[in-house]
Every structure is written in structure tokens, then in C-alpha cells.
Amino acid sequence: MFSNKTEFKETFLKRLEMLYGKSFSESSERDHYQTLGNMIREYVSNDWIKTNESYLAGKEKQVYYLSIEYLLGKLLRQNLINLGIEDTVQQGLHELGIDLSELEELEADAGLGNGGLGRLAACFLDSLASLNLPGHGHGIRYKHGLFEQKIVDGYQVELPEQWLRGGNVWEVRKADLAVKIPFWGKVEARTENGRLVFHHLNAETVTAVPHDMPVIGYETKTVNTLRLWNAEPSQFPFHTDILQYKRETEAISEFLYPDDTHDEGKILRLKQQYLLVSASLQSIIKTYRKQHPNMNLFHHHVCIHINDTHPVLAIPELMRILIDEEGFEWERAWHITTNTISYTNHTTLTEALEKWPIRIFQPLLPRIYMIVEEINERFCQQLWEQSPGAWERIGQLAIIADEYVKMAHLAIVGSFSVNGVAKLHTEILKTREMNQFYQLFPEKFNNKTNGIAHRRWLLKANPKLSTLISDAIGTNWATSPNDLTQLLKYQDDPSFLEQLFKIKKENKQTLADIIYSKTGTIVNTDAIFDVQVKRLHAYKRQLLNVLHIMYLYNRIKEDSSFTVVPRVFIFGAKASPGYYYAKKIIKLINTVAEKVNNDPIIGDKMKVIFLENYRVSLAEKVFPASDVSEQISTASKEASGTGNMKFMINGALTLGTLDGANIEIQELVGASNIFIYGLTAEEVLHYYQHGGYQSIEYYHHDSRIRQAVDQLVNEFFPGVHNEFEPIFDSLLEENDQYFVLKDFASYADTHKTVGETFMDQRKWQKMSLINIAHAGYFSSDRTIKEYADNIWGIKPR
Ligand SMILES: *Cc1c(COP(=O)(O)O)cnc(C)c1O
């Protein structure tokens, strides 16, 4: 199509005319963006088709990754990088007077996810294609991604997100591959040819239309597919009120649920889950049937991975297809199903474990419910035979209990692999949260520590650092991230460390410019950029960070001789719209920011910045500019974290608890290259089990704590009345469930150490380099290889 910039320019101009019927001088930037996107899709189309053909011809095992979320961000530049045409395109455009980075601004973030779970799915897709692995994503094409956050008077305001407003240049709508999804109705059992068969009658059907996006591997010809399903009205619906039917149908793929922990308990959410699962299975089986005469060895050729429990209905849905449509007996269907499905657990927070009331589940999905009941009965029978009379155990393990369907139990019983996402998390699953299941099925449990697409979070997000690295150790680290360890030989090289420092400074300036343009606050790039960006949640303890900032403020105000190493505290966080407490914390951060930033006595010693609308594209600007990575969750609560890895690979030093993957970061860099503080998971879990923590004692005995906590409710913040009482109460009345006050002293001490260490710039730079050098382990390439080898059993094509 084009192999140099001259050809690129010619093709670009021709395509622009063809698509928009405009001459170049009449065309807009948006026309340019659309034209370029169109060209790239055509550029990959041949490899995309070839990849699919080779999968069909080769009959290799395929994996399908089912996820209710994909937090993709922008795709334009990553696609250009992966295709190896970034320079050609950038220069060609430049000669036409077009700035590639300005075109990038026109691309909307594809924000079809809340946070870590959705971003993990996006990173996995990149690694699957880059490793030439036969793995594809299935998800939902939400019309509106995660809400856009505005801060108004310090409060979060949510606006509907509009990523499809200008169309999505990357997708191909495949109306001919649409499938039907049945809801409601009733099930009739009949005996036909001596066999009991089930018919789903009077169902209201919805049409699911696939929209395929190419997933382009890095410097390889593999182009995999992300298939996103759109819910649309069927042509001849069984419904009395057509308009109502149309509204209800379109609502299914209208919004992403803006909550990454709580179960919303909405019919719509269950409809989304079943639509994803049923549409994906129909499409997977259609492809499979092109190569194989029957479903008997389905599990030898297909693996279906469920990202958390949201797609767990894949288990009863596959059973339904095998029994009702393919005529298998229960036992054989169960063998095939439980050898097809693998499952990742993402949390041990009990409030986040999905469960559905039978009264919602049964009428909406009558046949699926029957199958879940049967799975449950057989499972409970098995438990009974193992230990007759152990009613309590059966009640605890049952899939259906107390009028609820427990999705995690269904996932464990109906899959062949259950993995946690970091060593500690998997241990907690095995020894505590899922211990009874672990005893039943020890062979199913395994760990796959999360990873990040280092080609996005370093190669793309931090081009200057990437160039420095490639000049030093060559470019192989892009495909062999462990090569980054070769950087260790520069750890005492002053000129290398100096360049590292210079790049960090430039990236800090870029972020400082963004901060100025968004908030009007000028920040000093010599200060420590101390950053906490992630969803707002009590267990992530943004509150601990804020209380410590209030303490520093108080110290500076009281004692003019008190010296601090200047800091810019940067926050970015969306709170779930219904999460009242989290929204209070956002208001608190903004209130503290207002006070600190406008106090002349504080000046450049401290600034507090809340970055509005934290999302992938903003994150790509934040990590390269960070000095300190705040990973301060209550130990045991953060399953893995992946933000911690993105900071690390960009040379920020972790200030964190021994939680999630922080533990594995410490194992890699050594205790002297990370700032660890606070309770361990074991200590936290011991307190939860046996009690013994009284937050009020810490309030009484530590004047730093008392002063800051009192300021939440006294006249310290002018004009806010009772605003922060719920926060005050959570700490004292409710005995501080997340050990904020307990960990305060060690957090403050460790911050002091951070400051002192930063004063020794050479030492800091060396620590930073050591972190970058060891971050290759956290590439999702490593994670995906482990999934491919140890769970999925797939091989590179
Ligand atoms: C990586 C990422 C997350 C996850 O961050 P954690 O610190 O692991 O919770 C959330 N949101 C965005 C936009 C991300 O890029």
C-alpha cells in the first residue's frame, strides 16, 4: 500500500479525496484523522485475513478471552508503532503540514472499562498478538464508556462519555454474523424419542451484532481480533410494545457499569453478561464447526477464559448448547465444559463477590437457571458423599444458597483452572477466602502475577526514555523485556544516570504544562512528583495520603524552620457515582489542595493537584513524569495492582505496603530500592479475625493524627459545613476498617526517608535505574506466556 513517505503521501491524498470528496485545502483535521485510520485498517487487512485463515487451516487450539471490560485507550500511535510505520507516517504527514500528535488528540479513548481489570484485558490482547498466539477478545461495545469526570467546586460530576460520536475508525461491523439472544419466556420439557428435551418458549430475542477490531502484534504479521457485541432489536420481535422493546434492547449495550467492586444487582447488568456469553459462544462454535464435525473434542481445540465472574454464565450456556442442541448426555457435556473454561479471580473483597438473587436470575434466563440448579445439585450431592451430614460445609460451598446464585462458586466448580493475580493474592485465596474449594480441587488453583503491555507503558508512553534505553542496550527489549536487566551495568555510570535524570525532568515539565493548563497551578519540577492515580476506594487509602499532607501542612505552618523536600502531590481518581464515601474523599483532596496551594507560607514547598478525568491517555503522561509511586492499600486488599508496574518501568520508586504485586517488586529490586511501610497482610488479617485494634487510641496518643483528624470537622476548612463528618466517623466511630491511623506513623516516617533519599540525587537515580532494569518481569508478555503454557495449552502460530 505504501512503503515510504512519498508513497504514503500520495495514498493519503488520494484516499482523502475518495472518502470525503474534498481537496486537501478544504479538508479538516478530523478528515485527516479518519483518512489515516482508514488507511491503517486497510494496511493490516491482508494480514488480518491471513491470520484468520491460518487459524482455520492449522486447527491449532484457540483461546477466547471473555471480559465485560476492555480499557483500551487510544489506538492510533500504538498501531503505527506495532506496524513499524510510525516514522514514515509521521514524516509523511509532517511534509503535508499535518502534526501526528494533533491527530492523536482527535482520537477518543476507548474507555470500555473501569480500571485495572479492564486495562489488564487490553494489555493481554497486545501480548497475545505480539507473541503470535491464537487468542482473541470478546466484549461489549458500550455506546458510552466509563463516565467523563468533571470537578465542580471540588465535587465529582459525571458526564456521559461519547467515544463513538465521531465514529470508530478501527471497527468493522459484521451484520451477517449477528446472532440471536433469548431472554424471559418459559421452558417446556418434552419427551422426544425417549429422551427428555427442553424448549425455550415465548422468549424475547435480542440481536447481537459483532464489531471487530484488529489487534495488531508488534513487528509481526499476526493480527488477532477483538470482537465487541452490540445489542440491537431483532427484526420480528415477540413483543406487544415495539418502542419499549427497542428501548430496552438498545439499553443493553448502552452503558458500562461504572463500578468495579460492588454488584449492581440490576437486570440490565445480567442481560449484559448473558448477551456477552451467549453471543461469544455462538460465534466461537460457528468458527469451530468450520473445522470439526462435532463438539465431542471441543475442549481439545478451544479454551474459553473468563476474566472475573462477569462472564461465568459461559459455563451453563456451554452446557445448554451441548445438551439441548448437540444432544450430549450430562456427564459428557460436563466433561467438555469443565475442560474448556478457565477463570481468573480478581478480588477477595467479600462485598465484591458477585451474587444474583434467584428472583431476578430465574425469570430472565429460565433454561440457564435450570442448568445452574442441576450443576448445584450434583455438586452438593458430591459434597454429601464425601462427608455425609456436613450440612454447614455444603451450605458454605453451594452454588445456590440463601436465594442467591454465587458466581464465584459456579466459576470454580465449572472450570479447570482458577488463578489469582499475584503471589500473595493466590495464597490468600488458597488459605483463606477459597480455602474449602482449594481443599476440594487443589489442582485447579494457580498463580499468574499480572503484567502490563510494556510497549504501551514504556515504548509508547515514554519515547525519550525508550530511546535512551535502546541507545544503551539495543532495541530487543521491546520483544524481550527481560533484556532491560542489561541496564544494571549503568547503575554507577554518572553520565547515564544524568541522562536518566534529564529525561525525567523533561517529562515532569510536560506534565507540569498539563497541570498548568488544566488547573492554573504552577508546579516546580525540582520538587518530588509524588503520585497516587487509581480508582478511588477506601481500601486504596487515598485518605492516608491526604491526612499525611495535612500533617505536613500543619508542621510547616507551625514551625518556619521545619524543612521539607519540596513535593507536588498528584492525585487522579474516579469514584463510582453511587459511592458516597469515595466522593467525599475527592472533595477532601480538592479542599486540601485549595488551602495548600493558596497559602503563601507554603509556597513551592508543597502543591496538591487533583487531575480531572483520570484515564489511559492521561495515565500515559503521568507515569513517565512520576518520582514516587503511592501504592498504599491496606495489606491483603489489593489483589495485584498494575499501576505499580507502570510506575516502576518508568523509573518511579514505590512507596507502598506489602500488598499485591508490591511484594514481588520488592523481591526483584531488593528492600533497599523500595520504600515499604505498614502492617503486613498477616497482621491485618489477624486483626480482622481476632480484633485488638482501637483506632481511638492512635487518635489520642499521636498529636499529629489528632490535629489532622480534628481538622476534618473543626473550622480548619472555611465554608465547608459537616462535609467531612462521614470521613471523621469512618476513622473513629467505625474504628477505621482500613487501618489508616494504625499505619500513619510508619507512613510518615517512610515519607521522611523518601525525602532524604531524594536529596541524594545520584542515589535516587541509581535506585530508579535498578527499578527500570527489573521491570521487564512485569511485562504482560511474561504473564501471557504463563497462561499460554500452563493454563490454555496454546502455541505460537
Ligand atoms: C493501570 C490503570 C489502572 C489500575 O491502576 P491500579 O493502581 O493498579 O489500581 C486504572 N486506571 C487506569 C486508567 C490505568 O491505566
XYZ file of N, CA and C in Angstrom, residues 11 21 77 483 686 754 774:
21
model
N -0.870 8.168 -1.360
C -2.026 7.357 -0.964
C -2.958 8.153 -0.061
N -14.503 13.512 -0.719
C -14.789 14.335 -1.885
C -14.313 15.764 -1.708
N -1.444 5.633 17.647
C 0.015 5.590 17.650
C 0.544 4.189 17.963
N 15.506 -8.250 28.831
C 16.757 -7.593 28.438
C 16.994 -6.286 29.184
N -5.057 -10.919 60.904
C -5.136 -11.302 62.314
C -6.060 -10.351 63.076
N 11.921 8.993 52.201
C 11.822 9.296 50.761
C 12.458 10.655 50.480
N 14.587 -4.004 36.389
C 13.911 -5.236 36.826
C 12.439 -5.295 36.412
